[in-house]
CSV table of C-alpha atoms in Angstrom, one decimal:
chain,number,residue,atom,x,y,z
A,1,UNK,CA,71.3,110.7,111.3
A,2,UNK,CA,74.8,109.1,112.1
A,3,UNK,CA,75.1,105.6,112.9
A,4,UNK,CA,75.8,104.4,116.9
A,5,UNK,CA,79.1,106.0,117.5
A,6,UNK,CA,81.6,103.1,118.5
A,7,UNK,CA,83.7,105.3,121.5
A,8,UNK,CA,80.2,106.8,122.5
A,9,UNK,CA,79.0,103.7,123.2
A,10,UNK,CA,82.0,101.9,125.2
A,11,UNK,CA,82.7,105.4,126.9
A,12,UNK,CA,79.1,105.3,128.3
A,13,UNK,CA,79.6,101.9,129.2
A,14,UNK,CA,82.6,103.2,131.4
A,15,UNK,CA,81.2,106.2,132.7
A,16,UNK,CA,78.2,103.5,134.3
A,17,UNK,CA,80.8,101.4,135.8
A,18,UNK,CA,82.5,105.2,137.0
A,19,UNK,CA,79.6,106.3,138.4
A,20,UNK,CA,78.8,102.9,140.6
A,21,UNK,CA,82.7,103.3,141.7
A,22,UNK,CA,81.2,106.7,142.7
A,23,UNK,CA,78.1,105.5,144.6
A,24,UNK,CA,78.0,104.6,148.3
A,25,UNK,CA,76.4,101.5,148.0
A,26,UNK,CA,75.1,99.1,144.9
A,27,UNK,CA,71.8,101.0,144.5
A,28,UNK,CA,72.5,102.7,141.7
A,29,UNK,CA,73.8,100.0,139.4
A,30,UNK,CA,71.4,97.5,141.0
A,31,UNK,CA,68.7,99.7,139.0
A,32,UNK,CA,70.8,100.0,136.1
A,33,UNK,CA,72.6,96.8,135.1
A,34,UNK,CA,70.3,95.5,132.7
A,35,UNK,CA,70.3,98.6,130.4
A,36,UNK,CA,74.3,98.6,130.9
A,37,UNK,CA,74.6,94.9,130.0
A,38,UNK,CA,72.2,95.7,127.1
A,39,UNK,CA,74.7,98.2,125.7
A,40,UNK,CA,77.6,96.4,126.0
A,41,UNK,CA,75.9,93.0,124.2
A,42,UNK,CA,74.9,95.7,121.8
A,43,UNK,CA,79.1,96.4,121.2
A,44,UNK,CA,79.8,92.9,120.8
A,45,UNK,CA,77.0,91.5,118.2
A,46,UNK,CA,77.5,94.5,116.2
A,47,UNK,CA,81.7,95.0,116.3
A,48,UNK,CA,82.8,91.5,117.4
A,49,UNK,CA,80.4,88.9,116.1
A,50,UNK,CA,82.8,86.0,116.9
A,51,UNK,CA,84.0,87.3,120.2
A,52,UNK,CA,87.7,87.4,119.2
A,53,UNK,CA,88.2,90.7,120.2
A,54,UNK,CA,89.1,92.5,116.6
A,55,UNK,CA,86.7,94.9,115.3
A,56,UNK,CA,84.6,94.5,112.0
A,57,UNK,CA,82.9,97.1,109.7
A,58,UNK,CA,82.8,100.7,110.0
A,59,UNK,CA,82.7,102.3,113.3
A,60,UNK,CA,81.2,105.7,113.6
A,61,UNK,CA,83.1,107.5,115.7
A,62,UNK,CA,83.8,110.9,118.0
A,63,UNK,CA,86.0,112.2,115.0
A,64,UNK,CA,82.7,112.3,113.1
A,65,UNK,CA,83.3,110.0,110.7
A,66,UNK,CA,83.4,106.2,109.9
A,67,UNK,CA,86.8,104.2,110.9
A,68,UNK,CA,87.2,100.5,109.5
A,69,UNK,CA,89.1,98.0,110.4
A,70,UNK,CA,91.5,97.4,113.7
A,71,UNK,CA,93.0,100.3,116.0
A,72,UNK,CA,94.2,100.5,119.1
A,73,UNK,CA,92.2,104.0,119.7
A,74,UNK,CA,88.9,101.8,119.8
A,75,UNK,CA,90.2,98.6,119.9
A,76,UNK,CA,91.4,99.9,123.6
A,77,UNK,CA,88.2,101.5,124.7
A,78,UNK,CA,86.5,97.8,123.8
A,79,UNK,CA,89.0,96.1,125.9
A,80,UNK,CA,88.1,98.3,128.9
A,81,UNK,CA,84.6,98.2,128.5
A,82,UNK,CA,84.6,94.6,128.4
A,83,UNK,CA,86.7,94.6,131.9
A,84,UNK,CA,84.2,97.4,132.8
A,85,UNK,CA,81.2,94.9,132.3
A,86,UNK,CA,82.9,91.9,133.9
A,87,UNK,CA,83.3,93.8,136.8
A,88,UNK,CA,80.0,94.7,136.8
A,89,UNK,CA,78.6,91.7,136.0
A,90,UNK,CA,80.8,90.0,139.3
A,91,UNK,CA,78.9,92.9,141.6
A,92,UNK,CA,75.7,92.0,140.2
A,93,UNK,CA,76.1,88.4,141.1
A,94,UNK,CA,75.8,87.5,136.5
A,95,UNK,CA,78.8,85.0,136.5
A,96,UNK,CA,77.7,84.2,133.0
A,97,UNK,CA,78.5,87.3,131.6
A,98,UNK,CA,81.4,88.4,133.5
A,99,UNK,CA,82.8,85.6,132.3
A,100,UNK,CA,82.5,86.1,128.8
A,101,UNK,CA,83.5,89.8,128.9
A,102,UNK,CA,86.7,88.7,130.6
A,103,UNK,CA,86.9,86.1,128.2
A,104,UNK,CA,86.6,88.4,125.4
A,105,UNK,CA,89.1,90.9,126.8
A,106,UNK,CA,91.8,88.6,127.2
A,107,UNK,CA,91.1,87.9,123.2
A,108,UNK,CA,90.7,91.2,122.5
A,109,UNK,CA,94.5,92.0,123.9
A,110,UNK,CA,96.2,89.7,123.4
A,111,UNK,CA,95.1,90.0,119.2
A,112,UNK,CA,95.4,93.5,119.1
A,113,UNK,CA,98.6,93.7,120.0
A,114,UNK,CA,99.9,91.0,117.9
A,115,UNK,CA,98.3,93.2,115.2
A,116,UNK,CA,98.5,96.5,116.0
A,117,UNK,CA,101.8,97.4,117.7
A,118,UNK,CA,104.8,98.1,115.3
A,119,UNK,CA,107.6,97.7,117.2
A,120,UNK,CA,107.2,101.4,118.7
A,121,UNK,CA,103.7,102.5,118.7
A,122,UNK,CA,99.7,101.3,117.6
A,123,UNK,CA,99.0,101.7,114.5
A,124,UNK,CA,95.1,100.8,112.5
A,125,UNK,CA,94.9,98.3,109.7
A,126,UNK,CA,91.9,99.2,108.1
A,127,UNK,CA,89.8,97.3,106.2
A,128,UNK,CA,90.1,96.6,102.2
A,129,UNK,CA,87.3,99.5,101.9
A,130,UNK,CA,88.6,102.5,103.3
A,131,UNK,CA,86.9,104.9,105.4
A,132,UNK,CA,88.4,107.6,107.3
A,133,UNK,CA,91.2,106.1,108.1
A,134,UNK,CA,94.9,106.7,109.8
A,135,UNK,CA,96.7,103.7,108.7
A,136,UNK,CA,100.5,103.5,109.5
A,137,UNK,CA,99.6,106.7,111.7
A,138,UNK,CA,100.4,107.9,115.0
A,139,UNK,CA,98.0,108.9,116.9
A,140,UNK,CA,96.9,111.0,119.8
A,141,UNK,CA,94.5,108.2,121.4
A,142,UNK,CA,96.0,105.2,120.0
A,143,UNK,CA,95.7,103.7,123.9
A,144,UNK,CA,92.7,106.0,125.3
A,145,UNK,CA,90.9,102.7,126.6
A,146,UNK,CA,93.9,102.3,129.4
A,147,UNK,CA,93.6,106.3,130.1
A,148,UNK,CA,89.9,104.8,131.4
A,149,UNK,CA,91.5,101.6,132.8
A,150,UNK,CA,93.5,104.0,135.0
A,151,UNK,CA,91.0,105.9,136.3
A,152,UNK,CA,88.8,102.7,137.0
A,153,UNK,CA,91.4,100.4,138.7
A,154,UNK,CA,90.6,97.8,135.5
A,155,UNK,CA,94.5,97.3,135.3
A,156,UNK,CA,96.3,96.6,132.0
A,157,UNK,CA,94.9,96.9,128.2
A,158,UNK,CA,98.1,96.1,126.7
A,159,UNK,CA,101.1,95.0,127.6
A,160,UNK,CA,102.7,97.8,129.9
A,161,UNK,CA,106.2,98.3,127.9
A,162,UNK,CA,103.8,98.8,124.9
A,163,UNK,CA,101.4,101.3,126.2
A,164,UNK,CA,105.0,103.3,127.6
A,165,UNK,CA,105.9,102.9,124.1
A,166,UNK,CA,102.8,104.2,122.3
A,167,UNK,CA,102.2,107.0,124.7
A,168,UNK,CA,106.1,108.1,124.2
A,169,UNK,CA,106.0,107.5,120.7
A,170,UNK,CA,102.8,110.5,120.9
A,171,UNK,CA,105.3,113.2,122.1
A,172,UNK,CA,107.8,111.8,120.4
A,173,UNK,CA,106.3,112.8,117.0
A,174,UNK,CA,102.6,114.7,117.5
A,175,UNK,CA,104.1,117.7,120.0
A,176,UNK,CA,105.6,120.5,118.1
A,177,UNK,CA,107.5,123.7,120.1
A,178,UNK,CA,106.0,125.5,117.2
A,179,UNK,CA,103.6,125.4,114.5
A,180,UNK,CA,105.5,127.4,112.1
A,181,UNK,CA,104.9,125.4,108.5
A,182,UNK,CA,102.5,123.1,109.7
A,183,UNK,CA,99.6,122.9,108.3
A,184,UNK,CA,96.4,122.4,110.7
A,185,UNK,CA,92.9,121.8,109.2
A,186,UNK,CA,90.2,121.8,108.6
A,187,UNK,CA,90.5,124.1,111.9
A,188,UNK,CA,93.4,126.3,113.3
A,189,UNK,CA,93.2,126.3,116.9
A,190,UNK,CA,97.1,126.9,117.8
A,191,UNK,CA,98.9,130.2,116.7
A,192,UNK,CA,102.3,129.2,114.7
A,193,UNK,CA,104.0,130.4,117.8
A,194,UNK,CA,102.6,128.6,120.1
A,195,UNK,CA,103.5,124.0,121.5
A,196,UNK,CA,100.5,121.7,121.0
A,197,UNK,CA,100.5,118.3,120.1
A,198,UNK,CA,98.8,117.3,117.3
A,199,UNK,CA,95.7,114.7,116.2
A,200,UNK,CA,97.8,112.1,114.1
A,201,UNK,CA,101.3,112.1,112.4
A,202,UNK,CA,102.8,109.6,109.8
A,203,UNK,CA,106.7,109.5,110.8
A,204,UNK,CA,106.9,105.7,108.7
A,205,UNK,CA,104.9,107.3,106.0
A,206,UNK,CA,101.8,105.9,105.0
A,207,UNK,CA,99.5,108.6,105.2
A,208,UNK,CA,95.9,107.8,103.7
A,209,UNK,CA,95.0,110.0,100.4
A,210,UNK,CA,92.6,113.5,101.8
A,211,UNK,CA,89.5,111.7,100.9
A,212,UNK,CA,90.2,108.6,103.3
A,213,UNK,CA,92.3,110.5,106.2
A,214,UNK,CA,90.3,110.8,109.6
A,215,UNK,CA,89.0,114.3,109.3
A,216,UNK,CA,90.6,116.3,112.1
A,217,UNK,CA,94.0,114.4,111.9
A,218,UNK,CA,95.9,117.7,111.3
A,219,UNK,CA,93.9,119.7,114.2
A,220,UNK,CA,95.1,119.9,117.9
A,221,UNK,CA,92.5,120.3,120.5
A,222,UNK,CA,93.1,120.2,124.5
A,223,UNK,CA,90.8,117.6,125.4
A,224,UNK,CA,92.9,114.6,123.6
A,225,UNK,CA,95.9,116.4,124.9
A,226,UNK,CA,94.7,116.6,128.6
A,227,UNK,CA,94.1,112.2,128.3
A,228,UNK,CA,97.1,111.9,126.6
A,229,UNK,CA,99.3,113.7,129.0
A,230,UNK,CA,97.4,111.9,132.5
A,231,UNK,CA,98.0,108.8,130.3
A,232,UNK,CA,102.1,109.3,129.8
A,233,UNK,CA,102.0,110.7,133.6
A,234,UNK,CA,100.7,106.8,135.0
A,235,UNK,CA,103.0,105.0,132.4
A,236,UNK,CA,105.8,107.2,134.7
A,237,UNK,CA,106.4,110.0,131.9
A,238,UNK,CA,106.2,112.4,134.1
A,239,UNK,CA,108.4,115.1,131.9
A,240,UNK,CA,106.6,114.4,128.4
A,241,UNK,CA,103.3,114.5,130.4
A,242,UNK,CA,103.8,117.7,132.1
A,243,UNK,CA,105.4,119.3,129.1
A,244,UNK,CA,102.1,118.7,127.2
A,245,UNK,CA,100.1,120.5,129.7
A,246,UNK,CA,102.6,123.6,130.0
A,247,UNK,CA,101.9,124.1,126.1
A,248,UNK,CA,98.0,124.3,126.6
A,249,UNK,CA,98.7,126.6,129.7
A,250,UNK,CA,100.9,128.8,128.1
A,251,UNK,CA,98.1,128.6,125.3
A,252,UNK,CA,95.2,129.8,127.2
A,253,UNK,CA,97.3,132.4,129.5
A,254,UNK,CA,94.6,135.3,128.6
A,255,UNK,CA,96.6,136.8,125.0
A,256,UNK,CA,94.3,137.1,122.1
A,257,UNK,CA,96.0,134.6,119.4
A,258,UNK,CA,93.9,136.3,116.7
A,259,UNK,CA,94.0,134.8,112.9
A,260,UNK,CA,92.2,131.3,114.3
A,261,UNK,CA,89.1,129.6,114.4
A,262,UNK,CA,86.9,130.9,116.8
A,263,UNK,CA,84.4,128.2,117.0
A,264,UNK,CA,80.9,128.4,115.4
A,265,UNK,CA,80.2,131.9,116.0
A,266,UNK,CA,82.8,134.5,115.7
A,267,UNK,CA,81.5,136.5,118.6
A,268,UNK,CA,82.4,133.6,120.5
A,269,UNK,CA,86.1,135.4,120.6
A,270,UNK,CA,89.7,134.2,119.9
A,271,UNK,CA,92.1,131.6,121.4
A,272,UNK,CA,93.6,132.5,125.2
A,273,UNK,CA,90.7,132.7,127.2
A,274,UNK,CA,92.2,130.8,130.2
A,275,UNK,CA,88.8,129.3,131.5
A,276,UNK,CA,87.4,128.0,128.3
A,277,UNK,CA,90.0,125.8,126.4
A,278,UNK,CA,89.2,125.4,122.5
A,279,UNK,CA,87.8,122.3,121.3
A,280,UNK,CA,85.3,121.8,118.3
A,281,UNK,CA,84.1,125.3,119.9
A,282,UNK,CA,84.3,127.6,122.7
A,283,UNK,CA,83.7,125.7,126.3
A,284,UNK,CA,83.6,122.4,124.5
A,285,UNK,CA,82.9,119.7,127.1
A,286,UNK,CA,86.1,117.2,126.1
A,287,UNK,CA,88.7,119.4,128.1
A,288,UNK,CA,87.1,118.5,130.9
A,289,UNK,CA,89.6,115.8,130.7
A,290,UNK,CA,92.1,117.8,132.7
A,291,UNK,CA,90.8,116.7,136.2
A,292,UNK,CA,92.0,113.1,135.0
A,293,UNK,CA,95.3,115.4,135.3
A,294,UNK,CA,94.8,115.4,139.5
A,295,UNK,CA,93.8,111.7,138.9
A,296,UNK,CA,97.1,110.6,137.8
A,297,UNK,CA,99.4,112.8,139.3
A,298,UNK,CA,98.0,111.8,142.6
A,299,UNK,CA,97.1,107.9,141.7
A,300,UNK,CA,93.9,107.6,142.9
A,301,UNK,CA,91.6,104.8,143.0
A,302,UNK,CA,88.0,104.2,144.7
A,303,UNK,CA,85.0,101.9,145.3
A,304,UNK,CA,82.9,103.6,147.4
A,305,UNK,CA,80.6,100.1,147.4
A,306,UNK,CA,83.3,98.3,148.3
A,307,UNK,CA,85.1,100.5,150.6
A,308,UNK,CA,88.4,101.1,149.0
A,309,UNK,CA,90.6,104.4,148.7
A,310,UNK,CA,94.2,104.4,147.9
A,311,UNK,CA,97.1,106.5,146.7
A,312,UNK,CA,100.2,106.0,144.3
A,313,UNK,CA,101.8,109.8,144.0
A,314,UNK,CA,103.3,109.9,140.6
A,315,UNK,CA,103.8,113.6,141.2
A,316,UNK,CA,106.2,114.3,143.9
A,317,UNK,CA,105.5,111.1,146.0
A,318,UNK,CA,107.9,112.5,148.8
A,319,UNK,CA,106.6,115.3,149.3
A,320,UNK,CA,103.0,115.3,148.0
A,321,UNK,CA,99.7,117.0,148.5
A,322,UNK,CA,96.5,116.9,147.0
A,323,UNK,CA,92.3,117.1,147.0
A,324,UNK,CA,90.4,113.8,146.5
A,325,UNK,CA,86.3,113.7,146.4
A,326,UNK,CA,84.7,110.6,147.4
A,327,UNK,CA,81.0,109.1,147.1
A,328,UNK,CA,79.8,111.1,150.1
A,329,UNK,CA,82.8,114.0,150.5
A,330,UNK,CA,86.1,115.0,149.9
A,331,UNK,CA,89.5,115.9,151.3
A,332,UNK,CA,93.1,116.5,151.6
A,333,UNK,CA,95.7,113.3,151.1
A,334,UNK,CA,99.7,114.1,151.9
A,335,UNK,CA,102.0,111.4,151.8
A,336,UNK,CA,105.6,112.5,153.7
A,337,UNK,CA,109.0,110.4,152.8
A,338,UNK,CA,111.9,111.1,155.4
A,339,UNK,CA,114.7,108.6,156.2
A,340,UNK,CA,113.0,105.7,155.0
A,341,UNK,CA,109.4,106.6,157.0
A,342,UNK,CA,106.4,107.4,154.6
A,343,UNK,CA,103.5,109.0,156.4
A,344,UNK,CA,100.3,109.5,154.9
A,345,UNK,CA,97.4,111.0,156.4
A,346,UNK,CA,93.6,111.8,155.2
């Protein structure tokens, strides 16, 4: 059996704190706030023994394999998780422990950064016994954690310019117009014809030998690319952002792209079904990512607890329209700009 898996556990973390933001009253985490602390006290005495933020010992992980060392990619998903908890914690009326999660947080940045970002974009410095690691690499999540801090209202992971950085940095060197002479594997997911933006590249070199590179570094799958691309969108890359999602449209527009991996069984069919992106197999759970697409083009943010709803159109904020669900509904927000007047109605 594998080991805890690192983002598995700080994701479920978030998706607690998510689902209270989703609740019309406290109820829910009221009943549910000592398993959640439990989790994330679990995180820090395993990971982060002396609370300085920076990650120690291998760390199973989503990419089905053990990463060591420092990286941004976890490293962020800690960061929100601890914010996460704090916040938690404050609505549960724990001051102890929301004040050491924010404690740890503010470590846990400010040290990762220091140690992680290159100048251009976050790297990993892995530990003096590799894993599967990426090194020098960049890579497709290297800032997931504030892709969640977005979503959650749980403000800045690392310093802004940085995250811009990193996240431009990702089209920069992962997104290809073409996969002609580039090798994907273990799995082929994109015809050589066709844009995608790929797991990790190594434009400063570096690249770990095959037995110690994270395993799927070479593959491209839409569920990375879906976070990464709501992630450039609120950093205000709105053209890198909606470039990446063209390439998975285009994609998935109904062609057979024959000559691929078609997922664990073959009768499962070929690439271009346009309801049933490829992941790790056909109708794989992780492009489900793409509503975080609505999220960001639309800058939403909500506490049903607490009352609060509010906008920040990064798509079209003159002239914008979109669909919103709350803890108890949904509906239709327009924001109107005309001669210096904004109107925005619900």
């Amino acid at each position: 059996n594998a080991p805890p898996a690192f983002d598995g556990q700080c994701g479920t973390i978030l998706e607690s704190y998510r689902e209270h933001l989703s609740s019309p009253d406290d109820s829910w985490l009221k009943a549910h706030w000592p398993k959640i602390r439990g989790a994330l006290d679990y995180v820090i005495k395993r990971w982060d023994a002396d609370e300085d933020g920076l990650l120690t010992g291998p760390q199973w992980n989503t990419l089905d394999e053990n990463l060591g060392g420092n990286s941004s990619w976890l490293g962020s998903l800690y960061i929100a998780a601890l914010k996460a908890g704090a916040k938690m914690a404050q609505r549960m009326g724990d001051a102890d422990a929301g004040d050491r999660y924010g404690l740890i947080a503010r470590r846990a940045s400010e040290h990762q950064d220091a140690l992680l970002f290159n100048g251009e974009y976050y790297i990993q410095v892995p530990d003096p016994t590799p894993y599967r690691d990426y090194g020098p690499g960049c890579h497709i999540d290297q800032v997931l954690g504030q892709w969640w801090a977005d979503m959650l209202d749980l403000g800045h992971i690392y310093p802004e310019a940085h995250t811009r950085s990193a996240l431009d940095s990702v089209h920069r060197y992962n997104f290809h117009y073409d996969f002609v002479g580039i090798t994907q594997a273990p799995r082929k997911f994109v015809h050589d014809d066709d844009a995608g933006t790929q797991m990790i590249t190594w434009p400063r070199a570096g690249r770990p030998d095959p037995e110690h590179q994270m395993l799927y570094a070479d593959e491209v799958m839409t569920g990375f690319e879906y976070a990464a691309a709501a992630n450039m969108i609120a950093r205000g890359l709105l053209e890198q952002g909606l470039r990446t999602v063209r390439a998975i449209a285009d994609r998935y527009d109904g062609r057979l792209r024959t000559g691929l991996t078609p997922g664990d069984s073959a009768s499962w069919g070929y690439s271009g079904n346009p309801f049933g992106d490829d992941e790790c197999g056909k109708f794989y759970a992780r492009s489900m990512s793409s509503w975080s697409l609505l999220l960001a083009c639309q800058g939403f943010i909500y506490d049903g607890p607490a009352q609060v709803i509010g906008f920040r159109p990064r798509w079209q904020p003159d002239d914008h329209a979109s669909f919103f669900t709350a803890a108890e509904g949904w509906g239709l927000f327009t924001q109107k700009r005309s001669r210096g007047v904004t109107r925005v109605t619900l």
